[in-house]
Structure formats: C-alpha cells, structure tokens
Phi, psi and omega in degrees: 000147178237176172209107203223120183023064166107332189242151193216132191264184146177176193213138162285185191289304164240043182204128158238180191218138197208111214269149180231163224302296186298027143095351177266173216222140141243158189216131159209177206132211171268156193211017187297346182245022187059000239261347150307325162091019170278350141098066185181031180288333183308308182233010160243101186278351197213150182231136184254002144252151170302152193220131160317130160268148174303122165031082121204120157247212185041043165258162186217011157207147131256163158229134157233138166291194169316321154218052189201177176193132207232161186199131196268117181284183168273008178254014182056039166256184205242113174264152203190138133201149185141228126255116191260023175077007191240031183097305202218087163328089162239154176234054170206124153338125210217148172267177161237123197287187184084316171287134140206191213051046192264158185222025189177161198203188191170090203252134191251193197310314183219029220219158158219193184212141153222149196255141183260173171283330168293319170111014161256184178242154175236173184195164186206189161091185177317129176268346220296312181235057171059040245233341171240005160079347186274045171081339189225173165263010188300129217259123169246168176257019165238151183289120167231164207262097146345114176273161181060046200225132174210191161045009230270145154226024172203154176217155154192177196194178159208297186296246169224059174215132190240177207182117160244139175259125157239146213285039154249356165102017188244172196226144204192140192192146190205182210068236191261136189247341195292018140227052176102002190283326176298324189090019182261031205033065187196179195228015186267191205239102217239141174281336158212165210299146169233136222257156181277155179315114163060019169239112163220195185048036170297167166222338179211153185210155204207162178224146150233197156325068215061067163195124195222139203238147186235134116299072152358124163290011160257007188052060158256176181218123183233113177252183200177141184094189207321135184232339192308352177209049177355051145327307178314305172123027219256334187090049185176179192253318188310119209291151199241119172284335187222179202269149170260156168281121139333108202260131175067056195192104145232198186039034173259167180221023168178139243203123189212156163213152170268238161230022139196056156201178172212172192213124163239158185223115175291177182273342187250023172061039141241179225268053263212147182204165200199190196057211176286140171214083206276309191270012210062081174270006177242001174074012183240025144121346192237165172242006148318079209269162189235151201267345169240162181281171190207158210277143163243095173293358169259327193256096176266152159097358192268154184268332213192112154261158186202112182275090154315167157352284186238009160204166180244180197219119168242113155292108192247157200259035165235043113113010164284151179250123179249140225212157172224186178069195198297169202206008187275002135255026188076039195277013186240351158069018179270006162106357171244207184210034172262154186276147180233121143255007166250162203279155200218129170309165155259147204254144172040043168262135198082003188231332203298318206291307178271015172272332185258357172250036162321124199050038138310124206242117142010019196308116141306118161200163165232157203228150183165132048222144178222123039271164187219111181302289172243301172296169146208121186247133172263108201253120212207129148329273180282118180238022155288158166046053188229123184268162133269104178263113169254115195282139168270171188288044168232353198062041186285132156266104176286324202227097164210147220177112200287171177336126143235137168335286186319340178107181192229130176273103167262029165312330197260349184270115160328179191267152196135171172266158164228185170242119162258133186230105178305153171191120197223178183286015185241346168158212184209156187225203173217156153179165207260129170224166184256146193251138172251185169313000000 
C-alpha cells in the first residue's frame, strides 16, 4: 500500500485498488473471489479496466489480500470484500464491525491486520499458524486484539507471516516461521508477537511472501526468511533466519514487496528491484531474474510500488499508474490480457467516471434486467429526444442509438461492465451495468 500525492495503490494476489484524488476506490483484475467489490462475481469473473467498487467513498487506504480486498475510510472504519478467511463471503464491500479509529490496515493471504490510533493491533480472518498473534490457532470473523503490542506505528503482511514497528525503532513479528520470517532465528511458528533478532532504529517495513524487510534509519535495507527466488536481494538463494543487510545497497528511502520479488526507491528516485521476474515483474523488458538489486532505468519518476503474484503497479509522479507482467485476468489494466515485460499505462483511471458524468443530470428511468445476456430495456418518463450510448472502460462508444421501447441488443457485447449514458432535453445521466453470457 501506498500513499502517494492523494492517491493510494495496492494489490491482491491477481487484482488491484487504486484510491483516486476524490476519494473513490477503482479495482480491476480477477474477480472470481468477488474481490473487485462490484457485486457481480457470479457472472463478471475478470475485469481488464478499472471499475467503480460499489458505494465507498472518503477512503484513504487499500489493501489486498489474496482473493480479497479491505479499505480504510477517513472516519477510521474499516471495509472488506471477497473471500478474507472468515467465512463471510461478499462481493460487496461490507464494514467489519467492532473496529473504529483505525489508521492502517494490512492484508495477508487469509488473514487481515488493522492498525488503531492507539498503537494497538488487531487481526481477523484465518489462525492456521498464528497469523493473528492472540496465542491460540483459532480462526476469528471478528477484529481480535494482537497480543503484547503497544506503541505500534506500521504493520505488515502479505503471506502468513506479520510484522510490526514501534516508535522505539524495533520490529515485533509473529505467524507461520517455516523459513525463517520471523527473524528470531528458528523455524518454529510463533502466536504472538516476538521481537526480531538485531534490529533497531528501523523507520520503515515491507512483507512478501515468508519474507520481511526493514529500513534503516541510515537507509540501508536488512532482509530475512524465504528465499528460494532471491527475493532477498542477498546475492544467493538461501533462505535467511534472522535479518542480512542487503550488500552494496543504500540510500534508500522507500521499501516495497510483491509476493517473490522486491522494490526500493533510492533518495535520488531511482528504482531499483531483484528477486523473480519470471513473467516481467520489474518492467524492464526482460524476464530475467537477479539475485541482487539492479537499477530499472526505464521506469522514472516513480513514487510508490506494489506487487501481485505475477505483476507489479508502479505510480509515477504525474500521477499515472503503470503495470507489468502476467496479464491473464487482466490485472494490467490496459483494456487486454497480454503478458507485458515493459510497463503498459492502466487506461482512464480515475477519469472515466467523472469525464462521463460531467453535468450530469438526475433521469427518472429504470434499467432491466442487470446484470443482462442479450436485452437491455429501459423504462423513462419522457421518451422524446432521448439518445442512448454505451460506452466500454476505455471510452470507446459501441453503442448509439435513439430510445426504443423494444430495448437495446447487447448480444454482441463481451462479458464485462460497461456505461450507459441516457441523454434527453432535461440532461444526461450515466451508470454502470454488467453484460453476462
């Protein structure tokens, strides 16, 4: 997760979120887990553009978990949808009660985290290997209180290995251990928090997969755990129990992970990234993977990364977001599904919605039946002068064509969301409907 001049990114296992200046959240990717939050996973499994999530605004984080995805409002509750390990499936945005004042959020594999205002932590979701820090394996559907934890002021996770900073510069970590992720040097599996091994005056921290990273307050970067696609950046495959200094690697000032690969941002902003880059997860044209970091010299300018499975979200500081790697639910947001190892814009993001409901005016009408296979009928007050358009997410007009009773034939339309935008002599309005089989 990021937080970059308003806007803020993050990524699931094949899906990303993207908070945009006004405060409204788009997600595209895969969605077989609802984990887009349009409330339409039965028959839209993939989206290869951003998409509105259904009713949240004022948000100011995301995260995503594996097939799931959570969003922090500015009144500090906390929203979740998809499947998040509890049980209780939505493909809608949902609150999770019990939480407020939160001021951070953090999502693992089946697990989630929130950070209070107070400096404790909380956790929900899947237990297997202690992934919610209270001592027991017991799995809850409720926010429970991270034990031994005070003072905390960043958490993270991605796999089933958590990680907290508290504002003495020390690292506290607790969850699944088997290479090493906690850093107390052991493989056992620990339930609640423990502090890692030789580390202080961190200022900042990041997780991949078993795999956990520190930022020095001398900008150096020191990792530890799984290793096996030389994510660490150590220069070997060996997975590490407690944490190494990254080597020949400084002056950095911002610290990211995908889920086997990684990303730093130098103090003089350039980019630099290591481990697998089996589909081009580093965006620099090759697939080619490295056991140390190495500069990606195409991509400038960037503020902020965030790593999926198989591709990464680079945020450049004109406020575009750009994407690399597999691409097969569409998780690269360029309107296709071809794999990129050079970086691909994500198209209209943060503009379709309000470019198409500019002057938008207020239409009495009812739209049916949605989500809809071949018809799609409209019932309108006024049915003089009344045009129809339908636009796909990139804003192409497919469809235009004045009012009819009889309906408008979307047979012909792939499976996906679109915009239909009404347009009479009193204004025009837009809104999103879904084309099924």
């Amino acid at each position: 997760m990021a937080n970059v001049n308003g806007q803020i990114i993050g990524t699931g296992y094949f899906n990303n979120l993207a908070i945009c200046q006004s405060g409204n959240l788009m997600t595209w990717g895969h969605n077989g887990g609802g984990e887009l939050g349009t409330g339409n996973s039965m028959t839209v499994q993939n989206s290869n553009v951003p998409v509105n999530v259904i009713s949240l605004t004022n948000l100011t984080a995301v995260a995503g978990g594996d097939y799931y995805a959570m969003a922090l409002k500015s009144d500090g509750t906390v929203w979740s949808w998809g499947e998040d390990g509890t049980n209780n499936y939505s493909d809608v945005p949902v609150q999770i009660a019990g939480l407020s004042n939160v001021i951070a959020i953090a999502g693992g594999s089946s697990h989630s985290l929130a950070l209070k205002s107070d400096g404790t932590v909380w956790a929900w979701g899947s237990n297997y290997q202690g992934y919610l820090g209270n001592g027991t394996t017991t799995p809850s559907s409720t926010p429970v209180q991270v034990n031994n934890l005070s003072s905390i002021t960043a958490i993270a996770t991605k796999g089933r290995n958590c990680i907290a900073l508290k504002n003495d510069g020390t690292i506290w970590a607790w969850g699944r251990n088997s290479y090493g992720a906690i850093g107390d040097g052991t493989t056992i599996d620990r339930y609640e928090p423990i502090q890692v091994s030789g580390l202080s005056g961190v200022k900042g921290i990041a997780t991949g997969i078993e795999t956990s990273f520190a930022l020095l307050s001398d900008s150096t970067v020191w990792a530890w755990g799984y290793n096996a696609e030389a994510e660490l950046g150590i220069g070997n495959t060996i997975d590490q129990l407690t944490p190494v200094q990254i080597p020949n690697f400084g002056s950095v000032k911002y610290i990211a992970s995908g889920w086997y690969h990684s990303a730093a941002i130098k103090a003089n902003g350039e980019l630099w990234m290591w481990g697998d880059n089996g589909f081009g997860y580093f965006g620099n044209g090759t697939t080619n993977p490295t056991l140390v970091p190495v500069e990606i010299p195409n991509l400038t300018g960037i503020l902020a990364f965030s790593g999926g499975r198989y591709h990464s979200v680079f945020h450049k500081n004109d406020g575009t977001i750009w994407t690399s790697g597999f691409n097969d639910e569409g998780q690269l947001g360029d309107g296709t599904y071809n794999q990129s190892p050079s970086p691909v814009q994500v198209i209209n993001l943060c503009q379709m919605t309000n470019n198409l409901n500019e002057n938008n005016t207020q239409l009495n009408f009812n739209l049916y039946p949605v989500p809809t296979s071949d018809k799609l009928f409209i019932e309108i007050e006024n049915k003089t002068n009344v045009s129809i358009e339908i636009i796909d997410g990139t804003g192409k007009v497919l469809i235009d064509e004045l009012y009819s009773q009889s309906g408008i034939d979307v047979n012909e339309l792939t499976q996906g969301l679109y915009f239909l935008k009404i347009t009479s002599d009193k204004g025009s309005q837009t809104v999103q409907f879904n084309k099924s089989y």
